[in-house]
Amino acid sequence: MAIDLPVIWAAIIALGLFLYVMLDGFDLGIGLLFPFFEKSSDREVMLNTVAPVWDGNETFLVLGGAGLYAAFPVAYATLLPANYLPIVLMLAGLIFRGAAFELRAKATRTRHLWDLAFIAGSVQATFCQGVILGSLLQGIEIVDGRFVGGSFDWLSPFSVFCGLGLLVTYATLGCGWLIIKTDGNLQESMYALMKPISAVLLVTILVVSGWTVLGQPAVAQRWFGEHLFYFLPVPLAVLASVWGIHRAVNLRIERGPFILALVLLFLGYSGLIISIWPNIVPPSLTIWNASSNPSSQLFALVGTVIILPIILVYSFMQYRVFRGKVREGDGYHH
């Protein structure tokens, strides 16, 4: 039985991007929650919950991008020109945010400016990621494996709403993470915030799902055609997860809101993959049409099989080492 290398690489890239969104999602979410907490001590605690791990989270974004370039060069050469501006702005936001993260710890009189930079970088990076996702989901004009659309095709009401939706998603993840990592008044504030923000996330998921179905007949056919019975549990699981978040908040189950927020993220991500599969760039570029030479894919796969487990073990260990509560006075930079 022949090995289907494009399917294997599609799974690796999908895993890498999901791990990035899961890990850097709550990391960016802390920057999105910053405006709700003006006390310097609260902000210090919030930052110190991710200070030892935040830069390692972005490793998986590099994995996804490098994997796409190596395994699916046609898709890489299509997605970049279709989204040049949001991609550049996303990277600029991540760079500026990272600089602000470190420099604010050394600043005294200008710390509030670096706080603003941290917030702005988090918002910019997250919003641009959502816009890129929206442009991918709405489809990209391709002829003979080349992008033939306009420079601003990525800018649409749907992609803008996806950008706003990702802001809500990451903020929900950040809130759940801080419930686990903090205690006292700050934790209570996060509990109070988790209910409304998860309700907004539910509305966002419903709107994006409905908009996608109405705007993409192919997706509607896939979801409501002969496979409806298999897909029906997904919206039910979404409703159950949001209900579970509210119940976990009421019962003060610390890990519950974050875990269920991750379940919501997984359901949305799996829904995206189901909607576009086997296309890697909707509506017409499949993983097989976009693939590089099999020998190139196999060569890159050997290196990935060696390196990826090391990255996963390292990531697991850093979260294990820095587990536990973070309190005022516990300083990564001290």
XYZ file of N, CA and C in Angstrom, residues 169-321:
459
model
N -12.239 34.722 20.452
C -11.747 33.365 20.744
C -10.501 33.393 21.613
N -9.513 34.197 21.219
C -8.263 34.266 21.973
C -8.480 34.875 23.350
N -9.364 35.857 23.448
C -9.650 36.454 24.751
C -10.286 35.418 25.686
N -11.141 34.555 25.129
C -11.751 33.491 25.935
C -10.697 32.519 26.436
N -9.772 32.133 25.545
C -8.689 31.240 25.954
C -7.813 31.891 27.025
N -7.498 33.170 26.838
C -6.681 33.877 27.827
C -7.359 33.948 29.175
N -8.666 34.177 29.172
C -9.426 34.255 30.422
C -9.408 32.898 31.137
N -9.613 31.826 30.380
C -9.576 30.482 30.971
C -8.211 30.137 31.535
N -7.153 30.522 30.815
C -5.790 30.274 31.292
C -5.521 31.005 32.611
N -5.959 32.251 32.701
C -5.709 33.048 33.904
C -6.521 32.552 35.093
N -7.664 31.929 34.842
C -8.417 31.309 35.946
C -7.584 30.200 36.586
N -6.876 29.452 35.762
C -6.038 28.368 36.270
C -4.814 28.901 37.003
N -4.201 29.941 36.455
C -2.889 30.370 36.923
C -2.911 31.416 38.029
N -4.068 32.022 38.307
C -4.118 33.082 39.313
C -5.049 32.695 40.453
N -5.085 33.521 41.471
C -6.036 33.319 42.567
C -6.452 34.682 43.116
N -7.274 34.669 44.150
C -7.689 35.917 44.781
C -8.605 36.755 43.908
N -8.472 38.069 44.040
C -9.353 38.994 43.328
C -9.201 38.918 41.814
N -7.975 38.695 41.361
C -7.745 38.610 39.917
C -8.465 37.398 39.331
N -8.377 36.276 40.009
C -9.081 35.083 39.541
C -10.594 35.298 39.536
N -11.118 35.951 40.578
C -12.552 36.233 40.632
C -12.985 37.135 39.478
N -12.137 38.077 39.129
C -12.435 38.949 37.987
C -12.496 38.138 36.693
N -11.609 37.157 36.572
C -11.610 36.302 35.383
C -12.856 35.408 35.345
N -13.236 34.891 36.496
C -14.474 34.120 36.560
C -15.659 34.971 36.090
N -15.702 36.218 36.560
C -16.811 37.108 36.192
C -16.809 37.421 34.698
N -15.619 37.489 34.101
C -15.502 37.815 32.680
C -15.783 36.620 31.773
N -15.558 35.415 32.301
C -15.633 34.218 31.462
C -17.035 33.956 30.922
N -18.055 34.211 31.721
C -19.422 33.952 31.267
C -19.820 34.812 30.067
N -19.728 36.136 30.178
C -20.138 36.944 29.021
C -19.278 36.732 27.790
N -17.978 36.533 27.986
C -17.107 36.401 26.818
C -17.343 35.068 26.101
N -17.678 34.009 26.853
C -17.993 32.736 26.205
C -19.341 32.803 25.497
N -20.271 33.605 26.027
C -21.560 33.794 25.358
C -21.366 34.533 24.033
N -20.502 35.548 24.037
C -20.193 36.271 22.801
C -19.517 35.338 21.801
N -18.645 34.457 22.297
C -17.978 33.493 21.426
C -18.995 32.557 20.773
N -19.993 32.121 21.523
C -21.036 31.254 20.965
C -21.765 31.966 19.826
N -22.143 33.211 20.044
C -22.823 33.977 18.999
C -21.924 34.115 17.774
N -20.641 34.367 18.009
C -19.685 34.509 16.909
C -19.593 33.229 16.087
N -19.513 32.085 16.771
C -19.442 30.794 16.076
C -20.688 30.579 15.228
N -21.843 30.894 15.775
C -23.097 30.713 15.044
C -23.154 31.609 13.804
N -22.719 32.861 13.951
C -22.748 33.793 12.822
C -21.786 33.358 11.722
N -20.548 32.999 12.102
C -19.556 32.565 11.107
C -20.038 31.299 10.400
N -20.594 30.358 11.153
C -21.087 29.111 10.553
C -22.222 29.395 9.572
N -23.192 30.214 10.004
C -24.309 30.542 9.127
C -23.880 31.306 7.896
N -22.972 32.260 8.080
C -22.465 33.073 6.967
C -21.737 32.189 5.955
N -20.947 31.240 6.462
C -20.203 30.339 5.586
C -21.145 29.475 4.763
N -22.148 28.928 5.421
C -23.101 28.058 4.726
C -23.872 28.830 3.651
N -24.297 30.054 3.980
C -25.055 30.863 3.027
C -24.189 31.336 1.858
N -22.914 31.602 2.141
C -22.038 32.135 1.105
C -21.303 31.090 0.293
N -21.252 29.854 0.792
C -20.507 28.798 0.113
C -21.423 27.590 -0.121
N -22.061 27.497 -1.275
C -22.969 26.372 -1.555
C -22.296 25.000 -1.411
N -21.001 24.931 -1.760
C -20.291 23.652 -1.645
C -20.186 23.213 -0.193
N -19.942 24.174 0.683
C -19.864 23.860 2.115
C -21.234 23.460 2.641
N -22.263 24.174 2.199
C -23.632 23.853 2.620
C -24.006 22.440 2.202
N -23.619 22.069 0.977
C -23.920 20.725 0.499
C -23.214 19.664 1.338
N -21.989 19.975 1.743
C -21.229 19.019 2.544
C -21.828 18.850 3.932
N -22.240 19.972 4.543
C -22.768 19.913 5.890
C -24.198 19.378 5.957
N -25.006 19.731 4.959
C -26.422 19.376 5.022
C -26.829 18.303 4.023
N -25.848 17.683 3.393
C -26.133 16.611 2.453
C -26.251 15.272 3.141
N -25.695 14.282 2.518
C -25.841 12.906 3.020
C -25.082 12.656 4.315
N -24.156 13.561 4.660
C -23.358 13.376 5.883
C -23.916 14.150 7.070
N -25.132 14.675 6.952
C -25.711 15.486 8.019
C -25.742 14.747 9.346
N -26.043 13.476 9.318
C -26.154 12.689 10.556
C -24.835 12.679 11.322
N -23.709 12.646 10.583
C -22.396 12.599 11.237
C -21.976 13.965 11.766
N -22.435 15.038 11.106
C -22.036 16.386 11.505
C -22.952 16.999 12.550
N -24.124 16.421 12.739
C -25.098 16.987 13.669
C -24.557 17.132 15.100
N -23.724 16.192 15.583
C -23.202 16.346 16.957
C -22.324 17.581 17.163
N -21.773 18.159 16.086
C -20.844 19.288 16.245
C -21.541 20.506 16.862
N -22.664 21.007 16.287
C -23.312 22.157 16.941
C -23.839 21.825 18.335
N -24.265 20.576 18.546
C -24.716 20.175 19.873
C -23.558 20.205 20.865
N -22.365 19.774 20.409
C -21.178 19.799 21.266
C -20.763 21.232 21.577
N -20.938 22.152 20.627
C -20.628 23.566 20.858
C -21.520 24.126 21.962
N -22.826 23.868 21.867
C -23.763 24.346 22.883
C -23.448 23.737 24.255
N -23.130 22.441 24.251
C -22.815 21.761 25.508
C -21.544 22.325 26.136
N -20.562 22.684 25.312
C -19.300 23.234 25.829
C -19.513 24.594 26.481
N -20.307 25.451 25.848
C -20.570 26.772 26.427
C -21.359 26.623 27.729
N -22.343 25.716 27.735
C -23.073 25.460 28.975
C -22.122 24.954 30.056
N -21.190 24.082 29.663
C -20.222 23.550 30.614
C -19.307 24.624 31.175
N -18.933 25.602 30.342
C -18.111 26.712 30.825
C -18.843 27.493 31.904
N -20.116 27.785 31.659
C -20.901 28.537 32.641
C -21.057 27.747 33.943
N -21.265 26.444 33.814
C -21.414 25.623 35.011
C -20.102 25.520 35.779
N -18.999 25.391 35.060
C -17.690 25.321 35.712
C -17.383 26.624 36.456
N -17.788 27.753 35.859
C -17.594 29.043 36.539
C -18.430 29.089 37.813
N -19.680 28.655 37.744
C -20.560 28.676 38.926
C -20.016 27.799 40.047
N -19.434 26.649 39.662
C -18.917 25.693 40.654
C -17.459 25.966 41.023
N -16.872 26.980 40.358
C -15.459 27.325 40.593
C -14.531 26.132 40.317
N -14.772 25.464 39.215
C -13.881 24.398 38.745
C -12.795 25.059 37.892
N -11.602 25.168 38.404
C -10.588 26.017 37.800
C -10.218 25.624 36.370
N -10.013 24.357 36.126
C -9.544 23.926 34.809
C -10.677 23.799 33.787
N -11.901 23.723 34.269
C -13.034 23.487 33.383
C -13.197 24.512 32.270
N -13.228 25.816 32.587
C -13.440 26.804 31.521
C -12.378 26.758 30.422
N -11.119 26.591 30.817
C -10.048 26.570 29.805
C -10.146 25.318 28.939
N -10.361 24.173 29.566
C -10.459 22.924 28.800
C -11.634 22.978 27.834
N -12.768 23.475 28.279
C -13.939 23.547 27.412
C -13.771 24.613 26.326
N -13.024 25.677 26.614
C -12.701 26.656 25.569
C -11.834 26.010 24.489
N -10.913 25.128 24.907
C -10.110 24.389 23.935
C -10.977 23.437 23.115
N -11.985 22.853 23.751
C -12.918 21.988 23.017
C -13.644 22.799 21.946
N -14.088 24.007 22.298
C -14.733 24.888 21.324
C -13.789 25.204 20.169
N -12.537 25.476 20.507
C -11.542 25.761 19.482
C -11.360 24.569 18.555
N -11.276 23.371 19.129
C -11.108 22.163 18.325
C -12.310 21.922 17.425
N -13.507 22.140 17.953
C -14.717 21.946 17.145
C -14.741 22.912 15.964
N -14.385 24.172 16.216
C -14.339 25.140 15.132
C -13.276 24.802 14.108
N -12.121 24.358 14.587
C -11.013 24.013 13.687
C -11.348 22.788 12.850
N -11.921 21.785 13.490
C -12.306 20.584 12.750
C -13.406 20.898 11.736
N -14.315 21.831 12.109
C -15.353 22.248 11.170
C -14.762 22.915 9.943
N -13.708 23.713 10.140
C -13.017 24.349 9.020
C -12.421 23.302 8.089
N -11.729 22.322 8.663
C -11.086 21.295 7.845
C -12.128 20.484 7.082
N -13.215 20.115 7.763
C -14.284 19.365 7.104
C -14.874 20.165 5.949
N -14.992 21.479 6.150
C -15.626 22.331 5.147
C -14.815 22.449 3.867
N -13.483 22.436 3.971
C -12.663 22.683 2.778
C -11.976 21.430 2.237
N -11.895 20.355 3.010
C -11.178 19.143 2.581
C -11.764 18.586 1.285
N -10.895 18.120 0.336
C -9.427 18.007 0.388
C -8.693 19.227 -0.171
N -9.406 20.340 -0.315
C -8.735 21.557 -0.794
C -7.828 22.117 0.287
N -6.682 22.588 -0.130
C -5.809 23.301 0.791
C -5.980 24.800 0.596
N -6.386 25.184 -0.607
C -6.776 26.566 -0.903
C -8.113 26.511 -1.638
N -9.207 26.773 -0.931
C -10.514 26.738 -1.589
C -10.600 27.828 -2.675
N -11.412 27.613 -3.726
C -12.342 26.480 -3.838
C -11.852 25.328 -4.690
N -10.597 25.407 -5.217
C -10.246 24.421 -6.247
C -8.878 23.770 -6.114
N -7.999 24.276 -5.250
C -6.638 23.738 -5.184
C -6.560 22.659 -4.111
N -6.430 21.401 -4.540
C -6.393 20.284 -3.598
C -4.973 20.056 -3.099
N -4.860 19.233 -2.057
C -3.535 18.954 -1.494
C -2.655 18.219 -2.502
N -3.256 17.441 -3.403
C -2.472 16.701 -4.386
C -2.004 17.621 -5.510
N -2.850 18.578 -5.923
C -2.460 19.520 -6.972
C -1.391 20.493 -6.490
N -1.378 20.762 -5.183
C -0.449 21.752 -4.636
C 0.855 21.145 -4.158
N 1.009 19.833 -4.261
C 2.145 19.136 -3.647
C 3.454 19.356 -4.388
N 4.523 19.272 -3.616
C 5.857 19.262 -4.205
C 6.189 17.846 -4.665
N 7.382 17.679 -5.186
C 7.833 16.367 -5.631
C 7.831 15.380 -4.462
N 7.374 14.122 -4.682
C 7.348 13.149 -3.575
C 8.681 12.974 -2.872
N 9.784 13.018 -3.616
C 11.098 12.862 -2.985
C 11.387 14.039 -2.043
N 10.942 15.236 -2.416
C 11.123 16.402 -1.544
C 10.280 16.263 -0.283
N 9.043 15.807 -0.448
C 8.180 15.613 0.705
C 8.732 14.546 1.635
N 9.262 13.475 1.064
C 9.815 12.398 1.884
C 11.060 12.859 2.634
N 11.920 13.618 1.962
C 13.131 14.133 2.601
C 12.767 15.033 3.791
N 11.820 15.942 3.561
C 11.407 16.845 4.640
C 10.703 16.082 5.756
N 9.997 15.016 5.397
C 9.267 14.239 6.394
C 10.221 13.546 7.362
N 11.349 13.053 6.849
C 12.331 12.387 7.708
C 12.815 13.348 8.795
N 13.151 14.580 8.399
C 13.593 15.564 9.378
C 12.502 15.932 10.360
N 11.271 16.025 9.870
C 10.151 16.390 10.739
C 9.867 15.298 11.765
N 9.949 14.056 11.338
C 9.702 12.929 12.249
C 10.724 12.924 13.387
N 11.926 13.396 13.112
C 12.963 13.459 14.153
C 12.761 14.672 15.061
N 12.494 15.826 14.455
C 12.455 17.087 15.201
C 11.138 17.291 15.948
N 10.011 16.939 15.330
C 8.713 17.245 15.931
C 8.526 16.631 17.318
N 8.868 15.345 17.529
C 8.729 14.806 18.891
C 9.574 15.558 19.922
N 10.760 16.028 19.513
C 11.611 16.792 20.433
C 10.929 18.094 20.818
N 10.345 18.773 19.832
C 9.640 20.032 20.102
C 8.457 19.792 21.033
N 7.703 18.713 20.779
C 6.532 18.408 21.605
C 6.931 18.092 23.041
N 8.006 17.307 23.207
C 8.475 16.974 24.553
C 8.982 18.223 25.265
N 9.709 19.063 24.551
C 10.213 20.309 25.144
C 9.052 21.194 25.589
N 8.047 21.326 24.723
C 6.893 22.162 25.057
C 6.161 21.615 26.279
N 5.993 20.295 26.318
C 5.325 19.678 27.465
C 6.105 19.934 28.750
N 7.429 19.791 28.682
C 8.254 19.941 29.876
C 8.253 21.384 30.386
N 8.253 22.363 29.472
C 8.276 23.739 29.958
C 6.975 24.091 30.676
N 5.858 23.566 30.199
C 4.599 23.812 30.906
C 4.551 23.035 32.222
N 5.175 21.884 32.244
C 5.206 21.096 33.493
C 6.085 21.777 34.542
N 7.242 22.254 34.115
C 8.169 22.900 35.049
C 7.559 24.166 35.640
